[in-house]
Short mmCIF file of C-alpha atoms in Angstrom, two decimals:
data_model
loop_
_atom_site.label_atom_id
_atom_site.label_comp_id
_atom_site.label_asym_id
_atom_site.label_seq_id
_atom_site.Cartn_x
_atom_site.Cartn_y
_atom_site.Cartn_z
CA MET A 1 239.60 14.50 93.63
CA THR A 2 237.35 14.57 90.56
CA LEU A 3 236.42 17.94 89.09
CA GLN A 4 232.67 18.51 89.42
CA ILE A 5 230.19 21.35 88.86
CA ASN A 6 226.98 21.76 90.84
CA ALA A 7 224.25 24.40 91.08
CA ALA A 8 221.65 22.53 93.16
CA PHE A 9 221.44 25.16 95.88
CA ASP A 10 219.64 28.40 96.71
CA GLY A 11 219.90 30.67 93.68
CA GLY A 12 221.97 28.22 91.67
CA ASN A 13 221.77 28.08 87.88
CA ILE A 14 223.90 26.20 85.33
CA HIS A 15 223.78 23.12 83.11
CA VAL A 16 226.92 21.20 82.19
CA VAL A 17 226.97 20.38 78.47
CA GLU A 18 230.38 18.77 78.10
CA GLN A 19 233.70 18.51 79.90
CA ASP A 20 237.04 18.37 78.09
CA GLY A 21 239.67 18.25 80.81
CA ASN A 22 239.77 21.67 82.49
CA ARG A 23 237.64 23.20 79.72
CA ILE A 24 233.96 22.85 80.60
CA TYR A 25 231.08 23.82 78.31
CA LEU A 26 228.05 25.20 80.11
CA GLU A 27 224.57 26.56 79.45
CA ILE A 28 222.57 28.99 81.56
CA ILE A 29 219.07 27.66 82.27
CA LYS A 30 216.01 29.73 81.30
CA ASP A 31 213.66 31.11 83.94
CA ASN A 32 210.70 28.76 84.42
CA GLN A 33 208.02 29.28 81.71
CA SER A 34 210.07 32.13 80.27
CA ASP A 35 212.72 32.83 77.65
CA PHE A 36 214.72 35.06 80.01
CA PHE A 37 218.14 33.89 81.15
CA GLN A 38 221.43 35.51 82.12
CA TRP A 39 221.90 34.81 85.82
CA PHE A 40 224.34 32.01 86.63
CA TYR A 41 225.66 30.73 89.95
CA PHE A 42 227.48 27.45 90.47
CA LYS A 43 230.37 25.83 92.31
CA VAL A 44 233.37 23.96 90.98
CA THR A 45 234.96 21.35 93.23
CA GLY A 46 238.15 19.33 92.88
CA ALA A 47 239.99 21.89 90.74
CA LYS A 48 242.66 23.22 93.11
CA ASP A 49 245.59 24.77 91.19
CA GLN A 50 243.99 23.87 87.85
CA ALA A 51 243.59 26.53 85.16
CA LEU A 52 239.86 26.40 84.44
CA GLU A 53 238.14 27.54 81.26
CA LEU A 54 234.38 27.72 81.78
CA VAL A 55 232.60 28.37 78.48
CA VAL A 56 228.96 29.53 78.50
CA THR A 57 227.87 28.41 75.05
CA ASN A 58 224.42 30.07 74.92
CA ALA A 59 225.50 33.56 76.03
CA SER A 60 224.51 35.18 72.73
CA ASP A 61 220.90 34.00 73.18
CA SER A 62 220.60 35.46 76.68
CA ALA A 63 218.16 38.20 77.62
CA TYR A 64 220.76 40.97 77.21
CA PRO A 65 223.71 39.89 75.05
CA ALA A 66 224.92 43.51 75.13
CA GLY A 67 225.69 42.82 78.78
CA TRP A 68 228.58 40.47 77.98
CA PRO A 69 231.21 42.69 76.26
CA ASP A 70 233.57 44.12 78.93
CA TYR A 71 231.83 42.06 81.62
CA GLN A 72 233.90 40.18 84.24
CA ALA A 73 232.42 37.21 86.12
CA ARG A 74 232.55 37.12 89.93
CA VAL A 75 234.34 34.38 91.83
CA SER A 76 234.71 33.51 95.51
CA GLU A 77 236.31 30.66 97.43
CA ASP A 78 234.65 31.51 100.75
CA ARG A 79 231.30 32.96 99.52
CA GLN A 80 232.11 36.15 101.42
CA ASP A 81 234.68 37.98 99.32
CA TRP A 82 233.68 38.23 95.64
CA GLN A 83 236.15 39.45 93.05
CA MET A 84 236.23 39.69 89.28
CA THR A 85 238.09 37.14 87.19
CA GLU A 86 239.31 37.11 83.60
CA THR A 87 236.32 36.86 81.28
CA ASP A 88 235.86 37.43 77.56
CA TYR A 89 232.95 37.31 75.13
CA ARG A 90 233.74 36.07 71.64
CA ASP A 91 231.80 34.29 68.87
CA GLY A 92 228.67 34.30 71.01
CA MET A 93 230.30 32.47 73.92
CA LEU A 94 231.36 33.74 77.34
CA THR A 95 234.64 32.27 78.62
CA ILE A 96 235.57 32.54 82.30
CA ARG A 97 239.15 31.76 83.33
CA TYR A 98 240.27 31.09 86.89
CA THR A 99 242.75 28.94 88.82
CA PRO A 100 241.29 28.04 92.24
CA ARG A 101 243.58 28.11 95.26
CA SER A 102 241.37 25.56 97.04
CA ASN A 103 239.12 22.68 96.08
CA ILE A 104 235.93 24.78 96.10
CA ALA A 105 235.27 27.89 94.01
CA TYR A 106 231.95 29.63 93.38
CA PHE A 107 231.17 31.56 90.21
CA ALA A 108 228.27 33.97 89.73
CA TYR A 109 226.93 36.69 87.46
CA PHE A 110 227.11 39.02 90.47
CA ALA A 111 227.72 38.46 94.17
CA PRO A 112 224.68 36.40 95.26
CA TYR A 113 222.25 37.41 97.97
CA SER A 114 220.79 34.15 99.28
CA MET A 115 217.34 33.65 100.76
CA GLU A 116 219.08 32.54 103.96
CA ARG A 117 220.83 35.92 104.14
CA HIS A 118 217.49 37.58 103.36
CA HIS A 119 215.84 35.83 106.32
CA ASP A 120 218.78 36.80 108.54
CA LEU A 121 218.39 40.42 107.42
CA ILE A 122 214.65 40.47 108.13
CA ALA A 123 215.09 38.88 111.57
CA ARG A 124 217.99 41.17 112.49
CA MET A 125 216.14 44.33 111.48
CA ALA A 126 212.79 43.29 112.96
CA GLY A 127 214.51 42.90 116.32
CA LYS A 128 215.69 46.50 116.40
CA SER A 129 213.95 49.21 118.39
CA GLY A 130 211.04 50.83 116.58
CA VAL A 131 211.02 48.39 113.66
CA GLY A 132 207.86 46.51 112.76
CA TYR A 133 207.32 43.50 110.53
CA GLU A 134 204.38 42.61 108.31
CA MET A 135 203.87 39.66 105.99
CA LEU A 136 201.89 41.33 103.22
CA GLY A 137 201.07 38.06 101.47
CA LYS A 138 202.62 34.96 99.94
CA SER A 139 204.41 34.26 96.69
CA LEU A 140 203.29 31.57 94.24
CA ASP A 141 205.66 29.12 95.95
CA GLY A 142 204.22 30.08 99.33
CA GLN A 143 207.11 32.22 100.55
CA SER A 144 206.39 35.24 102.72
CA MET A 145 206.33 38.76 101.29
CA ASP A 146 208.39 40.43 104.01
CA CYS A 147 207.83 44.12 104.78
CA LEU A 148 209.73 46.10 107.42
CA THR A 149 208.19 49.28 108.82
CA MET A 150 209.63 52.12 110.86
CA GLY A 151 209.21 55.82 111.50
CA GLU A 152 206.54 58.07 112.97
CA GLY A 153 206.19 60.82 110.34
CA ARG A 154 203.26 61.62 108.06
CA ARG A 155 205.01 61.06 104.74
CA SER A 156 204.75 57.54 103.36
CA ILE A 157 208.07 56.29 101.97
CA TRP A 158 208.33 52.97 100.13
CA LEU A 159 211.59 51.24 99.22
CA ILE A 160 211.30 48.08 97.12
CA ALA A 161 214.00 45.89 95.60
CA ARG A 162 214.72 42.78 93.59
CA GLN A 163 211.60 42.58 91.45
CA HIS A 164 214.10 40.95 89.09
CA PRO A 165 215.71 38.28 91.29
CA GLY A 166 219.02 38.06 89.44
CA GLU A 167 219.70 41.72 90.24
CA THR A 168 221.19 40.85 93.60
CA MET A 169 222.93 44.21 94.00
CA ALA A 170 219.45 45.55 94.80
CA GLU A 171 219.22 43.59 98.05
CA TRP A 172 222.80 44.50 98.94
CA TRP A 173 221.64 48.12 98.53
CA MET A 174 218.74 47.36 100.88
CA GLU A 175 221.07 45.92 103.50
CA GLY A 176 223.09 49.14 103.52
CA ALA A 177 219.99 51.33 103.65
CA LEU A 178 218.45 49.31 106.47
CA GLU A 179 221.64 49.32 108.52
CA ARG A 180 221.69 53.10 108.34
CA LEU A 181 217.98 53.60 108.98
CA THR A 182 218.16 51.47 112.13
CA ASP A 183 221.31 53.10 113.51
CA GLU A 184 220.15 55.06 116.56
CA ASN A 185 223.37 57.11 116.50
CA ASP A 186 222.89 58.26 112.90
CA SER A 187 221.35 61.74 112.69
CA VAL A 188 220.14 61.19 109.11
CA ALA A 189 218.27 58.07 110.21
CA ARG A 190 216.76 59.81 113.22
CA LEU A 191 215.55 62.70 111.06
CA LEU A 192 214.02 60.41 108.45
CA ARG A 193 212.22 58.28 111.03
CA GLN A 194 210.89 61.42 112.68
CA LYS A 195 209.61 62.88 109.42
CA ALA A 196 208.34 59.76 107.59
CA ARG A 197 206.85 56.31 107.84
CA PHE A 198 208.92 53.72 105.95
CA HIS A 199 207.63 50.56 104.28
CA ILE A 200 210.54 48.47 103.01
CA MET A 201 210.44 45.37 100.79
CA PRO A 202 214.02 44.02 100.55
CA ASN A 203 212.98 41.22 98.18
CA MET A 204 209.90 41.45 95.96
CA ASN A 205 210.60 38.13 94.24
CA PRO A 206 211.61 35.40 96.70
CA ASP A 207 210.62 32.56 94.36
CA GLY A 208 212.77 33.75 91.49
CA SER A 209 215.61 34.37 93.93
CA CYS A 210 215.52 30.81 95.26
CA ARG A 211 215.03 29.27 91.81
CA GLY A 212 218.02 31.05 90.25
CA HIS A 213 215.95 33.17 87.86
CA LEU A 214 217.07 36.35 86.15
CA ARG A 215 213.82 38.33 85.78
CA THR A 216 210.71 36.35 86.67
CA ASN A 217 208.73 34.74 89.46
CA ALA A 218 207.75 31.06 89.73
CA CYS A 219 205.32 31.16 86.79
CA GLY A 220 207.52 33.23 84.48
CA ALA A 221 205.92 36.62 85.17
CA ASN A 222 208.14 39.71 84.98
CA LEU A 223 206.91 41.48 88.11
CA ASN A 224 207.95 44.88 86.80
CA ARG A 225 205.35 44.51 84.03
CA GLU A 226 202.51 43.59 86.39
CA TRP A 227 201.76 46.82 88.26
CA ALA A 228 198.80 47.97 86.16
CA GLU A 229 196.73 44.81 86.67
CA PRO A 230 198.36 42.36 89.09
CA THR A 231 196.52 39.10 89.76
CA ALA A 232 196.60 36.47 92.49
CA GLU A 233 197.20 33.77 89.88
CA ARG A 234 200.12 35.38 88.04
CA SER A 235 201.64 38.07 90.26
CA PRO A 236 200.44 37.80 93.88
CA GLU A 237 203.69 39.46 94.98
CA VAL A 238 202.81 42.73 93.24
CA LEU A 239 199.12 42.45 94.13
CA ALA A 240 199.90 42.17 97.85
CA VAL A 241 202.25 45.15 97.83
CA ARG A 242 200.05 47.40 95.70
CA ASN A 243 197.01 46.62 97.85
CA HIS A 244 198.97 47.68 100.92
CA MET A 245 200.17 50.82 99.16
CA ASP A 246 196.53 51.71 98.55
CA LYS A 247 196.08 51.68 102.32
CA THR A 248 199.21 53.64 103.25
CA GLY A 249 199.50 56.01 100.33
CA VAL A 250 202.85 56.62 98.68
CA ASP A 251 204.68 59.96 98.72
CA PHE A 252 208.14 58.76 97.69
CA VAL A 253 209.16 55.39 96.27
CA MET A 254 212.45 53.99 95.03
CA ASP A 255 212.48 50.72 93.08
CA VAL A 256 216.02 49.28 93.17
CA HIS A 257 217.41 47.29 90.22
CA GLY A 258 220.53 46.27 88.30
CA ASP A 259 221.23 46.82 84.60
CA GLU A 260 223.05 44.22 82.53
CA ALA A 261 224.47 46.42 79.77
CA ILE A 262 225.02 50.00 80.99
CA PRO A 263 228.26 50.41 83.01
CA HIS A 264 226.95 53.26 85.13
CA VAL A 265 224.71 53.96 88.13
CA PHE A 266 221.67 56.02 87.16
CA LEU A 267 218.04 56.86 87.90
CA ALA A 268 214.98 56.56 85.66
CA GLY A 269 211.88 58.65 86.29
CA PHE A 270 208.26 58.89 85.19
CA GLU A 271 208.30 61.74 82.67
CA GLY A 272 205.94 59.94 80.27
CA ILE A 273 202.95 59.32 82.56
CA PRO A 274 199.59 60.85 81.60
CA ASP A 275 198.85 64.25 83.14
CA LEU A 276 202.39 64.68 84.44
CA ASP A 277 202.57 67.04 87.40
CA LYS A 278 205.52 69.36 86.75
CA ALA A 279 206.13 69.89 90.46
CA GLN A 280 206.23 66.11 90.98
CA ASP A 281 208.75 65.71 88.14
CA LYS A 282 210.81 68.62 89.44
CA LEU A 283 211.27 66.86 92.78
CA PHE A 284 212.54 63.74 91.02
CA ARG A 285 215.06 65.78 89.03
CA ARG A 286 216.15 67.62 92.16
CA TYR A 287 216.78 64.31 93.92
CA ARG A 288 218.81 63.03 90.96
CA ASN A 289 220.89 66.21 90.76
CA LYS A 290 221.64 66.20 94.47
CA LEU A 291 222.71 62.55 94.42
CA ALA A 292 225.08 63.22 91.52
CA LYS A 293 226.76 65.99 93.51
CA TYR A 294 226.89 63.88 96.68
CA THR A 295 228.67 60.74 95.43
CA PRO A 296 230.97 59.94 92.48
CA ASP A 297 229.29 56.51 92.38
CA PHE A 298 226.30 58.14 90.64
CA GLN A 299 225.96 60.12 87.40
CA ARG A 300 223.27 61.79 85.25
CA HIS A 301 224.61 61.51 81.70
CA TYR A 302 224.01 57.82 80.91
CA GLY A 303 220.78 55.88 81.34
CA TYR A 304 217.51 55.08 79.61
CA GLU A 305 215.88 57.30 77.01
CA ASN A 306 212.98 59.38 78.30
CA ASP A 307 209.43 58.37 77.40
CA GLU A 308 207.46 60.74 75.22
CA PRO A 309 204.68 62.67 77.02
CA GLY A 310 201.76 60.38 77.80
CA GLN A 311 203.55 57.28 76.46
CA ALA A 312 204.85 55.71 79.68
CA ASN A 313 204.16 52.03 80.26
CA LEU A 314 201.94 52.03 83.35
CA ALA A 315 202.68 48.34 83.96
CA LEU A 316 206.12 49.37 85.31
CA ALA A 317 206.28 50.10 89.02
CA THR A 318 207.86 53.56 88.78
CA ASN A 319 205.31 54.80 86.24
CA GLN A 320 202.28 53.19 87.87
CA LEU A 321 203.14 54.46 91.34
CA ALA A 322 203.85 57.99 90.13
CA TYR A 323 200.53 57.98 88.25
CA ARG A 324 198.42 56.18 90.85
CA TYR A 325 199.59 58.06 93.95
CA LYS A 326 201.20 61.23 92.53
CA ALA A 327 204.35 59.98 94.25
CA VAL A 328 207.91 61.08 93.62
CA SER A 329 208.83 57.75 92.05
CA MET A 330 212.08 56.46 90.58
CA THR A 331 214.00 53.39 89.47
CA LEU A 332 217.61 53.10 90.65
CA GLU A 333 219.87 51.06 88.35
CA MET A 334 223.28 49.68 89.33
CA PRO A 335 225.62 47.83 86.94
CA PHE A 336 226.62 44.20 86.64
CA LYS A 337 229.83 45.43 84.99
CA ASP A 338 231.26 48.44 86.81
CA HIS A 339 230.49 52.12 87.30
CA ASP A 340 232.85 53.39 84.61
CA ASP A 341 232.97 56.86 86.15
CA MET A 342 234.71 55.38 89.22
CA PRO A 343 236.02 51.92 88.27
CA ASP A 344 237.30 49.28 90.67
CA LEU A 345 239.61 46.92 88.77
CA LYS A 346 239.51 44.25 91.49
CA LYS A 347 235.83 43.99 92.40
CA GLY A 348 233.95 46.11 89.87
CA TRP A 349 230.55 47.15 91.15
CA SER A 350 230.25 45.22 94.40
CA PRO A 351 228.12 44.45 97.45
CA GLU A 352 230.13 46.99 99.43
CA ARG A 353 229.49 49.78 96.94
CA SER A 354 225.82 48.82 96.66
CA LYS A 355 225.45 49.07 100.44
CA GLN A 356 227.20 52.43 100.53
CA LEU A 357 224.92 53.75 97.79
CA GLY A 358 221.94 52.70 99.91
CA ARG A 359 223.28 54.85 102.73
CA ASP A 360 223.99 57.76 100.37
CA CYS A 361 220.49 57.67 98.86
CA LEU A 362 219.05 58.12 102.35
CA ALA A 363 221.23 61.17 102.92
CA ILE A 364 219.69 62.88 99.87
CA LEU A 365 216.21 61.84 100.95
CA ALA A 366 216.84 63.50 104.31
CA GLU A 367 217.85 66.73 102.56
CA MET A 368 214.56 66.77 100.65
CA ILE A 369 212.14 65.20 103.12
CA ASP A 370 210.36 68.45 103.96
CA GLN A 371 209.78 69.17 100.26
CA LEU A 372 207.91 65.92 99.58
CA PRO A 373 204.11 65.85 99.35
CA ILE A 374 201.98 64.28 102.07
CA SER A 375 199.36 61.81 100.90
CA GLY A 376 197.08 62.27 103.88
CA LYS A 377 196.49 58.53 104.19
CA ASP A 378 196.26 56.71 107.49
CA LEU A 379 199.84 55.58 108.11
CA ALA A 380 199.14 53.39 111.12
#
């Protein structure tokens, strides 16, 4: 059987430059109409028991070259169980080494979350008691902007994920959070649904997800730089969601992401927005502190530098939503590498840990739900 490489599937991304026996030279393809690239996902067939060396030759030109040192690629032979494999970054090239046990092996930057799995998730959750579904709009490629709703309380809670499509851990987080929120035997879920109305966007960027992009939608727009002035022509995904937020109000919002370079789980807040409300900021810090005490898979010491007062970029979701709605707003970042405070030498940061963190974040939200502001908007 001839060794072949293919990425012509949902979320796939790679270009074969040259093959020299079991050593294959590859390039990651840029997002459409963008210079961003880092996400890769491809399959190798016909290489059973062969020691592969897969060399990404343009790694040093990627969006975040600091993400490659100490990074380990993910591999799976059944597309269910994803583990790390030997990987090194040297002389600007990323080399992945693996010997497949079968004739098909998949390689990815992180465990993929396919659009097919997304549709399964939406259908499964929409069929549960008390869960509603709304299509808030369409993406540039015509895909639906899927929103799940649940809860009867007055506080308006928004959870959004995967503005950057290559950050697939964000939708794994969503799967864990949704499974808990819809569990009728879970007291945390029952409390939250009694006290709040949830609006949940598991995937903000379906086009980029399907196209195998790292950070952008179909036209090359970074959705997390579109929140100040979204347009139907460039960022209909953000426009549809923000318009709906204007109707519901927003009291608490978490925007779920992955970070290429920082080997830790952390939160970023909105300390640099104009006219910062100290009580609003205090609630964010309280949430962060409680989460750090609750799970060793979260920490407070590593993360992004704080913005100076009044200098926040209001095009970012967390800043815009905190400023626009006076919401307790935050960005959750999970690593592509591993959470160095609690490393897993076999899987690194993983879908399983992402899902568990989704459940844990809800536990802290339940502890603080009565302390959150109420927007007073019509939540119907």
